[in-house]
PDB file of C-alpha atoms in Angstrom:
ATOM      1  CA  ALA M 236       3.435  30.068 -10.849  1.00 69.00           C
ATOM      2  CA  GLN M 237       7.051  29.081 -10.763  1.00 76.00           C
ATOM      3  CA  LYS M 238       7.737  25.373 -10.835  1.00 92.00           C
ATOM      4  CA  ILE M 239      10.818  23.184 -11.153  1.00 96.00           C
ATOM      5  CA  THR M 240      10.648  19.484 -12.040  1.00 96.00           C
ATOM      6  CA  GLN M 241      13.450  16.981 -11.658  1.00 96.00           C
ATOM      7  CA  THR M 242      12.190  13.643 -12.938  1.00 95.00           C
ATOM      8  CA  GLN M 243      15.138  11.478 -11.904  1.00 95.00           C
ATOM      9  CA  PRO M 244      14.960  10.612  -8.189  1.00 93.00           C
ATOM     10  CA  GLY M 245      18.205   8.631  -8.443  1.00 95.00           C
ATOM     11  CA  MET M 246      20.957   7.954 -10.947  1.00 96.00           C
ATOM     12  CA  PHE M 247      23.855   5.514 -10.968  1.00 97.00           C
ATOM     13  CA  VAL M 248      26.853   6.209 -13.191  1.00 96.00           C
ATOM     14  CA  GLN M 249      30.273   4.651 -13.660  1.00 97.00           C
ATOM     15  CA  GLU M 250      33.272   6.735 -12.722  1.00 97.00           C
ATOM     16  CA  LYS M 251      34.696   8.820 -15.578  1.00 97.00           C
ATOM     17  CA  GLU M 252      31.459   8.744 -17.567  1.00 97.00           C
ATOM     18  CA  ALA M 253      29.546  11.913 -18.357  1.00 97.00           C
ATOM     19  CA  VAL M 254      26.175  12.344 -16.690  1.00 97.00           C
ATOM     20  CA  THR M 255      23.169  14.538 -17.458  1.00 98.00           C
ATOM     21  CA  LEU M 256      20.747  15.558 -14.729  1.00 98.00           C
ATOM     22  CA  ASP M 257      17.392  16.709 -16.035  1.00 98.00           C
ATOM     23  CA  CYS M 258      15.559  19.861 -15.020  1.00 98.00           C
ATOM     24  CA  THR M 259      12.474  21.439 -16.547  1.00 98.00           C
ATOM     25  CA  TYR M 260      10.895  24.655 -15.364  1.00 97.00           C
ATOM     26  CA  ASP M 261       7.729  26.613 -15.755  1.00 95.00           C
ATOM     27  CA  THR M 262       7.455  30.376 -15.581  1.00 92.00           C
ATOM     28  CA  SER M 263       5.611  33.149 -17.352  1.00 90.00           C
ATOM     29  CA  ASP M 264       8.379  35.657 -16.646  1.00 90.00           C
ATOM     30  CA  GLN M 265      10.848  36.684 -19.323  1.00 91.00           C
ATOM     31  CA  SER M 266      13.584  37.411 -16.792  1.00 91.00           C
ATOM     32  CA  TYR M 267      14.696  34.545 -14.604  1.00 92.00           C
ATOM     33  CA  GLY M 268      17.782  32.737 -13.426  1.00 93.00           C
ATOM     34  CA  LEU M 269      18.469  29.027 -13.140  1.00 95.00           C
ATOM     35  CA  PHE M 270      20.809  27.589 -10.547  1.00 95.00           C
ATOM     36  CA  TRP M 271      22.214  24.182  -9.751  1.00 97.00           C
ATOM     37  CA  TYR M 272      23.311  23.215  -6.249  1.00 96.00           C
ATOM     38  CA  LYS M 273      25.134  20.153  -4.963  1.00 97.00           C
ATOM     39  CA  GLN M 274      24.346  18.743  -1.524  1.00 96.00           C
ATOM     40  CA  PRO M 275      26.851  16.137  -0.284  1.00 96.00           C
ATOM     41  CA  SER M 276      26.020  13.827   2.597  1.00 94.00           C
ATOM     42  CA  SER M 277      27.367  16.439   5.030  1.00 92.00           C
ATOM     43  CA  GLY M 278      24.317  18.541   4.161  1.00 92.00           C
ATOM     44  CA  GLU M 279      25.627  21.898   2.974  1.00 93.00           C
ATOM     45  CA  MET M 280      24.359  23.490  -0.239  1.00 94.00           C
ATOM     46  CA  ILE M 281      27.144  24.143  -2.727  1.00 93.00           C
ATOM     47  CA  PHE M 282      26.470  26.477  -5.658  1.00 92.00           C
ATOM     48  CA  LEU M 283      27.604  24.952  -8.959  1.00 95.00           C
ATOM     49  CA  ILE M 284      26.438  26.977 -11.924  1.00 95.00           C
ATOM     50  CA  TYR M 285      24.084  29.754 -13.021  1.00 94.00           C
ATOM     51  CA  GLN M 286      22.247  30.472 -16.287  1.00 95.00           C
ATOM     52  CA  GLY M 287      20.365  33.672 -17.004  1.00 93.00           C
ATOM     53  CA  SER M 288      17.306  33.636 -19.219  1.00 93.00           C
ATOM     54  CA  TYR M 289      18.853  36.205 -21.537  1.00 93.00           C
ATOM     55  CA  ASP M 290      22.229  34.469 -21.770  1.00 91.00           C
ATOM     56  CA  GLU M 291      22.803  33.251 -25.309  1.00 89.00           C
ATOM     57  CA  GLN M 292      25.628  30.907 -24.421  1.00 94.00           C
ATOM     58  CA  ASN M 293      25.306  27.846 -22.222  1.00 96.00           C
ATOM     59  CA  ALA M 294      27.004  28.349 -18.871  1.00 95.00           C
ATOM     60  CA  THR M 295      30.127  26.348 -18.044  1.00 96.00           C
ATOM     61  CA  GLU M 296      32.139  26.018 -14.832  1.00 95.00           C
ATOM     62  CA  GLY M 297      34.979  23.531 -15.013  1.00 96.00           C
ATOM     63  CA  ARG M 298      33.474  20.044 -15.402  1.00 97.00           C
ATOM     64  CA  TYR M 299      29.946  21.441 -15.106  1.00 97.00           C
ATOM     65  CA  SER M 300      27.933  22.778 -17.996  1.00 97.00           C
ATOM     66  CA  LEU M 301      24.325  23.726 -18.320  1.00 97.00           C
ATOM     67  CA  ASN M 302      22.409  22.616 -21.403  1.00 97.00           C
ATOM     68  CA  PHE M 303      19.897  25.465 -21.640  1.00 97.00           C
ATOM     69  CA  GLN M 304      17.024  24.992 -24.079  1.00 96.00           C
ATOM     70  CA  LYS M 305      14.780  27.979 -23.571  1.00 95.00           C
ATOM     71  CA  ALA M 306      11.997  26.968 -25.947  1.00 94.00           C
ATOM     72  CA  ARG M 307      11.703  23.604 -24.219  1.00 96.00           C
ATOM     73  CA  LYS M 308      12.095  25.189 -20.769  1.00 96.00           C
ATOM     74  CA  SER M 309      14.830  22.818 -19.807  1.00 97.00           C
ATOM     75  CA  ALA M 310      18.114  23.443 -17.977  1.00 98.00           C
ATOM     76  CA  ASN M 311      19.953  20.155 -17.697  1.00 98.00           C
ATOM     77  CA  LEU M 312      23.223  19.883 -15.779  1.00 98.00           C
ATOM     78  CA  VAL M 313      26.011  17.990 -17.504  1.00 98.00           C
ATOM     79  CA  ILE M 314      28.947  16.697 -15.477  1.00 97.00           C
ATOM     80  CA  SER M 315      31.855  15.535 -17.602  1.00 95.00           C
ATOM     81  CA  ALA M 316      34.294  12.833 -16.488  1.00 94.00           C
ATOM     82  CA  SER M 317      32.446  12.015 -13.266  1.00 96.00           C
ATOM     83  CA  GLN M 318      34.390  11.404 -10.062  1.00 97.00           C
ATOM     84  CA  LEU M 319      33.551   9.506  -6.879  1.00 97.00           C
ATOM     85  CA  GLY M 320      33.299  12.851  -5.088  1.00 97.00           C
ATOM     86  CA  ASP M 321      30.411  13.833  -7.355  1.00 98.00           C
ATOM     87  CA  SER M 322      28.134  11.446  -5.461  1.00 98.00           C
ATOM     88  CA  ALA M 323      25.567  13.746  -3.858  1.00 98.00           C
ATOM     89  CA  MET M 324      22.073  15.164  -4.118  1.00 97.00           C
ATOM     90  CA  TYR M 325      21.678  17.756  -6.872  1.00 98.00           C
ATOM     91  CA  PHE M 326      19.042  20.471  -6.899  1.00 96.00           C
ATOM     92  CA  CYS M 327      17.861  22.637  -9.743  1.00 97.00           C
ATOM     93  CA  ALA M 328      16.386  25.993  -8.706  1.00 95.00           C
ATOM     94  CA  MET M 329      14.907  29.063 -10.359  1.00 94.00           C
ATOM     95  CA  ARG M 330      14.543  32.689  -9.373  1.00 90.00           C
ATOM     96  CA  GLU M 331      12.296  35.091 -11.263  1.00 85.00           C
ATOM     97  CA  GLY M 332      13.388  38.708 -11.504  1.00 79.00           C
ATOM     98  CA  GLY M 333      12.299  40.532  -8.351  1.00 77.00           C
ATOM     99  CA  ALA M 334      11.160  37.312  -6.693  1.00 77.00           C
ATOM    100  CA  GLN M 335      11.806  36.845  -3.001  1.00 78.00           C
ATOM    101  CA  LYS M 336      12.815  33.222  -3.203  1.00 83.00           C
ATOM    102  CA  LEU M 337      14.429  30.396  -5.058  1.00 88.00           C
ATOM    103  CA  VAL M 338      12.040  27.668  -6.137  1.00 92.00           C
ATOM    104  CA  PHE M 339      13.647  24.241  -5.915  1.00 94.00           C
ATOM    105  CA  GLY M 340      13.050  20.938  -7.617  1.00 95.00           C
ATOM    106  CA  GLN M 341      12.768  17.701  -5.663  1.00 94.00           C
ATOM    107  CA  GLY M 342      16.392  16.812  -6.275  1.00 95.00           C
ATOM    108  CA  THR M 343      18.278  13.941  -7.937  1.00 97.00           C
ATOM    109  CA  ARG M 344      20.536  11.644  -5.945  1.00 97.00           C
ATOM    110  CA  LEU M 345      23.601  10.843  -8.033  1.00 98.00           C
ATOM    111  CA  THR M 346      25.786   7.854  -7.174  1.00 98.00           C
ATOM    112  CA  ILE M 347      29.122   7.370  -8.910  1.00 97.00           C
ATOM    113  CA  ASN M 348      30.332   3.774  -8.943  1.00 96.00           C
ATOM    114  CA  PRO M 349      34.063   2.924  -9.108  1.00 94.00           C
TER     115      PRO M 349
ATOM    116  CA  GLU U   8      35.829  34.811   4.641  1.00 88.00           C
ATOM    117  CA  ALA U   9      32.358  35.594   3.303  1.00 86.00           C
ATOM    118  CA  GLN U  10      29.910  33.263   4.935  1.00 94.00           C
ATOM    119  CA  VAL U  11      26.541  32.535   6.458  1.00 97.00           C
ATOM    120  CA  THR U  12      26.671  30.849   9.839  1.00 97.00           C
ATOM    121  CA  GLN U  13      23.936  28.992  11.681  1.00 98.00           C
ATOM    122  CA  ASN U  14      23.733  27.683  15.225  1.00 98.00           C
ATOM    123  CA  PRO U  15      23.165  25.108  16.410  1.00 97.00           C
ATOM    124  CA  ARG U  16      24.051  22.674  13.625  1.00 97.00           C
ATOM    125  CA  TYR U  17      22.167  19.827  15.288  1.00 97.00           C
ATOM    126  CA  LEU U  18      19.335  19.983  17.802  1.00 97.00           C
ATOM    127  CA  ILE U  19      17.080  17.374  19.367  1.00 97.00           C
ATOM    128  CA  THR U  20      14.229  18.795  21.423  1.00 96.00           C
ATOM    129  CA  VAL U  21      10.786  17.904  22.703  1.00 97.00           C
ATOM    130  CA  THR U  22       7.353  19.070  21.650  1.00 97.00           C
ATOM    131  CA  GLY U  23       6.446  22.510  22.979  1.00 97.00           C
ATOM    132  CA  LYS U  24       9.882  23.642  24.133  1.00 97.00           C
ATOM    133  CA  LYS U  25      10.663  27.012  22.538  1.00 97.00           C
ATOM    134  CA  LEU U  26      13.842  27.214  20.531  1.00 98.00           C
ATOM    135  CA  THR U  27      15.762  29.676  18.389  1.00 98.00           C
ATOM    136  CA  VAL U  28      18.066  28.941  15.482  1.00 98.00           C
ATOM    137  CA  THR U  29      20.472  31.790  14.871  1.00 98.00           C
ATOM    138  CA  CYS U  30      21.683  32.960  11.461  1.00 98.00           C
ATOM    139  CA  SER U  31      24.342  35.532  10.746  1.00 98.00           C
ATOM    140  CA  GLN U  32      26.003  36.772   7.553  1.00 97.00           C
ATOM    141  CA  ASN U  33      29.099  38.944   7.120  1.00 96.00           C
ATOM    142  CA  MET U  34      28.510  40.093   3.535  1.00 94.00           C
ATOM    143  CA  ASN U  35      26.331  43.125   4.332  1.00 94.00           C
ATOM    144  CA  HIS U  36      23.487  41.520   2.413  1.00 94.00           C
ATOM    145  CA  GLU U  37      20.076  43.133   2.668  1.00 92.00           C
ATOM    146  CA  TYR U  38      18.082  40.072   1.741  1.00 93.00           C
ATOM    147  CA  MET U  39      17.884  37.014   4.015  1.00 95.00           C
ATOM    148  CA  SER U  40      15.679  33.967   3.974  1.00 96.00           C
ATOM    149  CA  TRP U  41      14.888  30.726   5.780  1.00 97.00           C
ATOM    150  CA  TYR U  42      14.160  27.431   4.038  1.00 97.00           C
ATOM    151  CA  ARG U  43      13.282  23.984   5.240  1.00 97.00           C
ATOM    152  CA  GLN U  44      14.257  20.817   3.366  1.00 97.00           C
ATOM    153  CA  ASP U  45      12.170  17.661   3.476  1.00 94.00           C
ATOM    154  CA  PRO U  46      12.666  14.438   1.471  1.00 90.00           C
ATOM    155  CA  GLY U  47      10.969  14.538  -1.907  1.00 87.00           C
ATOM    156  CA  LEU U  48       9.998  18.198  -1.511  1.00 89.00           C
ATOM    157  CA  GLY U  49      13.246  20.032  -2.101  1.00 90.00           C
ATOM    158  CA  LEU U  50      13.668  23.299  -0.195  1.00 94.00           C
ATOM    159  CA  ARG U  51      10.698  25.498   0.649  1.00 95.00           C
ATOM    160  CA  GLN U  52      10.852  29.056   1.870  1.00 95.00           C
ATOM    161  CA  ILE U  53       9.582  29.763   5.397  1.00 97.00           C
ATOM    162  CA  TYR U  54      10.175  33.507   5.848  1.00 96.00           C
ATOM    163  CA  TYR U  55      12.245  36.191   4.234  1.00 94.00           C
ATOM    164  CA  SER U  56      13.483  39.674   5.017  1.00 95.00           C
ATOM    165  CA  MET U  57      14.240  42.476   2.600  1.00 91.00           C
ATOM    166  CA  ASN U  58      15.993  44.622   5.194  1.00 91.00           C
ATOM    167  CA  VAL U  59      16.082  45.519   8.884  1.00 93.00           C
ATOM    168  CA  GLU U  60      12.595  45.377  10.410  1.00 93.00           C
ATOM    169  CA  VAL U  61      11.114  44.157   7.098  1.00 92.00           C
ATOM    170  CA  THR U  62       9.985  40.523   7.120  1.00 95.00           C
ATOM    171  CA  ASP U  63       7.332  38.552   5.286  1.00 94.00           C
ATOM    172  CA  LYS U  64       5.929  35.050   4.981  1.00 95.00           C
ATOM    173  CA  GLY U  65       7.179  32.518   2.489  1.00 93.00           C
ATOM    174  CA  ASP U  66       5.410  29.358   1.414  1.00 93.00           C
ATOM    175  CA  VAL U  67       5.366  27.461   4.734  1.00 96.00           C
ATOM    176  CA  PRO U  68       5.354  30.028   7.608  1.00 97.00           C
ATOM    177  CA  GLU U  69       2.989  28.248  10.022  1.00 97.00           C
ATOM    178  CA  GLY U  70       4.615  27.544  13.385  1.00 97.00           C
ATOM    179  CA  TYR U  71       7.584  29.875  12.842  1.00 98.00           C
ATOM    180  CA  LYS U  72       8.536  33.437  13.719  1.00 98.00           C
ATOM    181  CA  VAL U  73      11.457  35.579  12.633  1.00 98.00           C
ATOM    182  CA  SER U  74      12.938  38.938  13.480  1.00 96.00           C
ATOM    183  CA  ARG U  75      15.426  41.269  11.782  1.00 97.00           C
ATOM    184  CA  LYS U  76      16.708  43.785  14.286  1.00 97.00           C
ATOM    185  CA  GLU U  77      20.181  43.975  12.760  1.00 96.00           C
ATOM    186  CA  LYS U  78      21.220  43.626   9.160  1.00 96.00           C
ATOM    187  CA  ARG U  79      23.552  40.699   9.775  1.00 97.00           C
ATOM    188  CA  ASN U  80      21.234  38.530  11.927  1.00 98.00           C
ATOM    189  CA  PHE U  81      18.005  36.728  11.080  1.00 98.00           C
ATOM    190  CA  PRO U  82      16.978  34.256  13.800  1.00 98.00           C
ATOM    191  CA  LEU U  83      14.277  31.627  13.300  1.00 98.00           C
ATOM    192  CA  ILE U  84      12.022  31.059  16.304  1.00 98.00           C
ATOM    193  CA  LEU U  85       9.859  28.025  16.987  1.00 98.00           C
ATOM    194  CA  GLU U  86       7.643  29.011  19.895  1.00 96.00           C
ATOM    195  CA  SER U  87       6.039  25.586  20.346  1.00 97.00           C
ATOM    196  CA  PRO U  88       7.810  23.022  18.166  1.00 98.00           C
ATOM    197  CA  SER U  89       5.919  19.982  16.938  1.00 97.00           C
ATOM    198  CA  PRO U  90       7.187  16.727  15.364  1.00 97.00           C
ATOM    199  CA  ASN U  91       6.166  17.884  11.861  1.00 97.00           C
ATOM    200  CA  GLN U  92       8.816  20.596  12.166  1.00 98.00           C
ATOM    201  CA  THR U  93      11.528  17.951  12.212  1.00 98.00           C
ATOM    202  CA  SER U  94      13.559  18.978   9.187  1.00 98.00           C
ATOM    203  CA  LEU U  95      16.811  20.371   7.828  1.00 97.00           C
ATOM    204  CA  TYR U  96      16.808  24.167   7.973  1.00 98.00           C
ATOM    205  CA  PHE U  97      18.853  26.547   5.861  1.00 98.00           C
ATOM    206  CA  CYS U  98      19.428  30.243   6.202  1.00 97.00           C
ATOM    207  CA  ALA U  99      20.409  32.111   3.031  1.00 95.00           C
ATOM    208  CA  SER U 100      21.382  35.638   2.084  1.00 94.00           C
ATOM    209  CA  SER U 101      21.851  37.585  -1.130  1.00 91.00           C
ATOM    210  CA  SER U 102      22.736  41.123  -2.132  1.00 87.00           C
ATOM    211  CA  GLY U 103      19.503  41.638  -4.050  1.00 80.00           C
ATOM    212  CA  VAL U 104      16.424  40.047  -5.538  1.00 76.00           C
ATOM    213  CA  SER U 105      17.310  40.164  -9.202  1.00 78.00           C
ATOM    214  CA  SER U 106      17.170  36.877 -11.067  1.00 71.00           C
ATOM    215  CA  TYR U 107      20.974  36.710 -11.175  1.00 78.00           C
ATOM    216  CA  ASN U 108      21.534  37.280  -7.465  1.00 79.00           C
ATOM    217  CA  GLU U 109      23.016  34.113  -6.041  1.00 83.00           C
ATOM    218  CA  GLN U 110      21.802  33.054  -2.625  1.00 87.00           C
ATOM    219  CA  PHE U 111      24.543  32.060  -0.199  1.00 92.00           C
ATOM    220  CA  PHE U 112      23.491  29.264   2.110  1.00 95.00           C
ATOM    221  CA  GLY U 113      24.468  28.512   5.674  1.00 96.00           C
ATOM    222  CA  PRO U 114      25.632  25.007   6.613  1.00 96.00           C
ATOM    223  CA  GLY U 115      22.173  23.878   7.739  1.00 97.00           C
ATOM    224  CA  THR U 116      20.589  22.997  11.080  1.00 98.00           C
ATOM    225  CA  ARG U 117      19.242  19.502  11.520  1.00 97.00           C
ATOM    226  CA  LEU U 118      16.296  19.686  13.944  1.00 98.00           C
ATOM    227  CA  THR U 119      14.507  16.730  15.493  1.00 98.00           C
ATOM    228  CA  VAL U 120      11.356  17.331  17.548  1.00 98.00           C
ATOM    229  CA  LEU U 121      10.304  14.352  19.655  1.00 97.00           C
TER     230      LEU U 121
END
């Protein structure tokens, strides 16, 4: 069965530092996709970055990068040069090929301190 | 603008009073889904629909109904709401069910059942 684990309920980081949010997953499928979403206090889900299981390169989107280690089944989100506006809840999610749903982790609440 | 809309955004109701949360998307997506978000549990799928008149249960369908009479609309119905259905609800749509298909989320509906 699909499963996503985020082991950091909360993180506190100083502004301008880099931060890594952990995500491990479990699946028996060879084809799957990994997604990261940001949820600010206003509540909406904002798509950040995607990594396919067959992608050889780590995904990057601006200040966001995904550290994908397939053998370890980990897909950590790295935010470089953190900003106050990065304070939010972050969710890691996975979709197996042909699956009807995204499976989400419990989320990590990130707080950026000035 | 491509989007998923939900109404209402906020709702406070009482136990047993039937309610409907509407969801509409303008991207001609075939696949739509409802999730609920609860603290410490991430998002869990309630129901999904692969196309018009095709719906099926997700992980937590008890107490909910859905319908898909038109491609763009996917309302969530609570026939007799109870306090344990107090939650943040998201509608999502995607163009397919491959592992790379991003799900686009609505803004969320915050429901309180007293």
